[in-house]
C-alpha positions in Angstrom: -34.6 -24.8 -50.4 -38.1 -23.3 -50.5 -38.1 -23.1 -46.7 -34.8 -21.3 -46.7 -36.1 -18.7 -49.2 -39.2 -18.1 -47.1 -37.1 -17.7 -43.9 -34.8 -15.2 -45.7 -37.9 -13.2 -46.9 -39.3 -13.1 -43.3 -36.0 -12.1 -41.7 -35.4 -8.4 -40.9 -32.7 -8.2 -43.6 -35.0 -9.8 -46.1 -37.7 -7.4 -45.2 -35.5 -4.4 -45.9 -34.4 -5.8 -49.2 -37.6 -7.2 -50.5 -40.4 -5.1 -49.0 -39.2 -1.6 -49.6 -38.7 -1.9 -53.3 -41.8 -0.4 -54.8 -44.0 0.3 -51.7 -43.1 4.0 -51.7 -44.3 4.5 -55.3 -47.5 2.6 -54.4 -48.1 4.7 -51.4 -47.5 8.0 -53.2 -49.7 7.1 -56.1 -52.5 5.9 -53.8 -52.3 8.9 -51.6 -52.4 11.3 -54.5 -55.4 9.6 -56.0 -57.4 9.6 -52.8 -56.5 13.2 -52.2 -57.8 14.0 -55.7 -61.1 12.2 -54.9 -61.4 14.0 -51.6 -60.8 17.4 -53.1 -63.5 16.8 -55.7 -65.8 14.9 -53.4 -68.2 17.8 -52.6 -68.7 18.7 -56.2 -69.0 15.1 -57.3 -71.6 14.3 -54.6 -73.6 17.4 -55.6 -73.5 16.3 -59.2 -74.7 12.8 -58.2 -77.5 14.2 -56.1 -78.7 16.5 -58.9 -78.8 13.9 -61.7 -76.5 10.9 -61.3 -77.9 7.5 -62.3 -78.1 4.7 -59.9 -75.3 2.8 -61.6 -73.0 5.9 -61.4 -73.8 6.4 -57.7 -73.1 2.8 -56.9 -69.9 2.7 -59.0 -68.6 5.9 -57.3 -69.2 4.4 -53.8 -67.5 1.2 -54.9 -64.5 3.1 -56.2 -64.1 4.9 -52.9 -64.2 1.6 -51.0 -61.7 -0.1 -53.3 -59.4 3.0 -53.2 -59.3 2.9 -49.4 -58.5 -0.9 -49.5 -55.8 -0.3 -52.1 -54.3 2.5 -50.0 -54.1 0.2 -47.0 -52.6 -2.6 -49.2 -50.0 -0.1 -50.4 -49.1 1.0 -46.8 -48.9 -2.5 -45.4 -46.6 -4.1 -48.0 -44.2 -5.1 -45.1 -46.8 -7.5 -43.8 -45.9 -10.1 -46.4 -42.4 -10.2 -44.8 -43.5 -10.1 -41.2 -43.9 -13.3 -39.1 -47.4 -13.6 -37.8 -48.9 -11.3 -40.4 -49.5 -13.9 -43.1 -53.2 -14.3 -42.5 -53.8 -10.6 -42.2 -51.8 -9.9 -45.4 -53.7 -12.6 -47.4 -57.1 -11.3 -46.2 -56.2 -7.7 -47.1 -54.8 -8.7 -50.5 -57.8 -10.9 -51.2 -60.4 -8.2 -50.4 -58.4 -5.6 -52.4 -58.0 -7.8 -55.4 -61.7 -8.8 -55.3 -62.7 -5.2 -55.1 -60.6 -4.2 -58.1 -61.8 -7.2 -60.0 -65.4 -6.2 -59.2 -64.8 -2.8 -60.8 -63.3 -4.4 -63.9 -66.1 -7.0 -64.3 -68.8 -4.5 -63.6 -67.6 -2.1 -66.3 -67.3 -5.0 -68.8 -70.9 -6.1 -68.0 -72.0 -2.5 -68.3 -70.4 -2.2 -71.8 -72.0 -5.4 -73.0 -75.5 -4.3 -71.8 -77.7 -3.3 -74.7 -79.9 -0.6 -73.0 -77.0 0.8 -71.0 -78.6 4.1 -70.0 -81.5 2.6 -68.0 -81.2 2.9 -64.2 -82.1 0.1 -61.9 -82.4 -2.7 -64.5 -78.9 -2.0 -65.7 -77.5 -1.7 -62.2 -79.1 -5.0 -61.2 -77.8 -6.8 -64.3 -74.4 -5.3 -63.9 -73.8 -6.1 -60.3 -75.5 -9.5 -60.3 -73.2 -10.7 -63.1 -70.0 -9.1 -61.6 -71.0 -10.2 -58.1 -71.3 -13.9 -59.1 -68.0 -13.9 -61.0 -66.1 -12.1 -58.2 -67.7 -14.4 -55.5 -66.6 -17.5 -57.3 -63.1 -16.0 -57.9 -62.7 -15.0 -54.3 -63.9 -18.4 -52.9 -61.5 -20.2 -55.2 -58.5 -18.0 -54.2 -59.5 -18.3 -50.5 -59.5 -22.1 -50.8 -56.1 -22.1 -52.5 -54.6 -19.7 -49.9 -56.1 -20.9 -46.6 -56.9 -24.5 -47.6 -53.8 -25.6 -49.5 -51.3 -22.9 -48.4 -50.7 -21.6 -51.9 -48.8 -18.2 -51.6 -50.9 -16.3 -54.2 -50.1 -12.9 -52.8 -46.6 -13.4 -51.3 -44.3 -11.8 -53.8 -41.2 -12.8 -51.8 -41.5 -16.5 -52.5 -39.4 -16.6 -55.7 -39.3 -20.4 -56.3 -41.4 -21.8 -59.0 -44.9 -22.7 -57.6 -46.8 -24.6 -60.2 -50.2 -24.3 -58.6 -49.8 -20.6 -57.9 -48.8 -19.7 -61.4 -51.4 -22.1 -63.0 -54.2 -20.2 -61.1 -52.8 -16.8 -62.2 -52.4 -18.0 -65.8 -56.1 -19.1 -65.8 -57.2 -15.8 -64.2 -55.3 -13.6 -66.6 -56.4 -15.7 -69.6 -60.1 -15.3 -68.8 -59.6 -11.5 -68.4 -57.7 -11.2 -71.7 -60.4 -13.3 -73.5 -63.2 -11.0 -72.1 -61.4 -7.8 -73.2 -60.6 -9.4 -76.6 -64.3 -10.4 -77.1 -65.3 -6.7 -76.5 -62.7 -5.6 -79.0 -64.1 -8.1 -81.5 -67.7 -6.9 -81.0 -66.5 -3.3 -81.6 -65.3 -4.2 -85.1 -68.2 -6.5 -85.9 -71.7 -6.0 -87.1 -72.9 -5.9 -83.5 -71.0 -2.7 -82.6 -74.3 -0.8 -82.4 -75.0 -2.8 -79.2 -72.1 -1.1 -77.5 -72.1 2.4 -76.0 -71.0 5.0 -78.6 -68.0 6.1 -76.4 -64.6 5.7 -78.1 -63.0 6.4 -74.7 -64.5 3.1 -73.5 -62.9 1.2 -76.4 -59.5 2.8 -75.7 -59.9 1.5 -72.1 -60.7 -2.0 -73.3 -57.7 -2.0 -75.8 -55.3 -0.9 -73.0 -56.7 -3.5 -70.6 -56.5 -6.2 -73.2 -52.8 -5.5 -73.9 -52.1 -5.2 -70.2 -53.9 -8.6 -69.5 -51.9 -10.2 -72.3 -48.6 -8.9 -70.9 -49.5 -10.2 -67.4 -50.5 -13.5 -68.9 -47.2 -13.8 -70.6 -45.4 -12.8 -67.4 -47.2 -15.5 -65.4 -46.3 -18.1 -68.1 -42.6 -17.2 -67.9 -42.7 -17.2 -64.1 -44.4 -20.6 -64.1 -41.5 -22.2 -66.0 -39.0 -20.5 -63.6 -37.8 -17.7 -65.9 -36.4 -14.7 -63.9 -37.8 -12.3 -66.4 -41.3 -13.6 -65.7 -41.0 -12.8 -62.0 -39.7 -9.3 -62.7 -42.4 -8.6 -65.4 -45.1 -9.9 -63.1 -44.0 -7.7 -60.3 -44.0 -4.7 -62.7 -47.6 -5.4 -63.8 -48.7 -5.6 -60.1 -47.1 -2.2 -59.5 -48.7 -0.7 -62.6 -52.1 -2.2 -61.8 -52.3 -1.1 -58.1 -50.8 2.4 -58.9 -52.6 3.3 -62.2 -55.7 1.2 -62.7 -58.1 3.2 -60.4 -57.1 6.6 -61.8 -57.4 5.2 -65.3 -60.8 3.8 -64.6 -62.0 7.1 -63.1 -60.8 9.2 -66.0 -62.4 6.8 -68.5 -65.7 6.1 -66.9 -66.6 8.6 -64.2 -64.8 11.9 -64.9 -67.2 13.1 -67.6 -70.2 12.6 -65.4 -68.9 15.0 -62.8 -68.5 18.0 -65.1 -70.3 21.0 -63.7 -72.0 22.0 -67.0 -74.1 19.4 -68.7 -73.7 21.0 -72.2 -69.9 20.4 -71.9 -70.6 16.7 -71.4 -73.0 16.6 -74.3 -70.4 18.3 -76.6 -67.7 15.9 -75.5 -69.9 12.9 -76.3 -70.9 14.4 -79.7 -67.3 15.1 -80.6 -66.1 11.6 -79.7 -69.0 10.0 -81.6 -68.3 12.2 -84.7 -64.6 11.4 -84.6 -65.5 7.7 -84.4 -67.7 8.0 -87.6 -71.0 7.4 -86.0 -72.7 10.2 -88.0 -71.1 9.3 -91.4 -74.2 7.5 -92.5 -76.2 10.7 -92.2 -74.3 12.2 -95.1 -74.7 9.3 -97.5 
């Protein structure tokens, strides 16, 4: 039965039915975002050269790299339905997923760093932590894909695959736990250790809810529920279409404002709205 499903997915008719569902939306969103980055690239590079920190410079370069990978991943959706392209599709998916995970983990490590405005020390700490986590995650996925033949990135295999969904459940559970921990710290006595940026916490809250929904979808898919497969596909669509612009707006956009006093005013307003200056009036 599983073999028949795979053959149908790899047939020309299966390719038309299964591979052209949401690839157009992915391509359009990816192209629009990379055009946005390209239009603002000159101004952003000038801003980085004038006063960007080492962590912002590195994060901006990593964002460009991952955006290009995500654009290629969006354009080449049909590879998962094409005979002979399985290895290429898995490699492209693996590198794209690892790059996006590196952005996620790096930002979480940055938020949990006490002295977050320092340059090279913060950069080293951030990318060492995220690099180790992403390397282990990538190696584990590669072993499952190329060693055991688990179709982690083949969305056309609709049959229940216990190993595949078990790995995704563990993956999403760890992400949800990490975002949940940051939310807990925000409302605890250790909140002073986090950067005074309410926009960061809004980002963490959104990603926690998203990770929880994805975890729920993986659990449903793991037990064979059709809703789980649909919901998981929807989360993949949202993640690859919206995460990079969302991260840029949350973490990088303010650093590229032309006038520094506008940035300072924005930070002060957010901190005031969050109640960071209430103690001065008591």
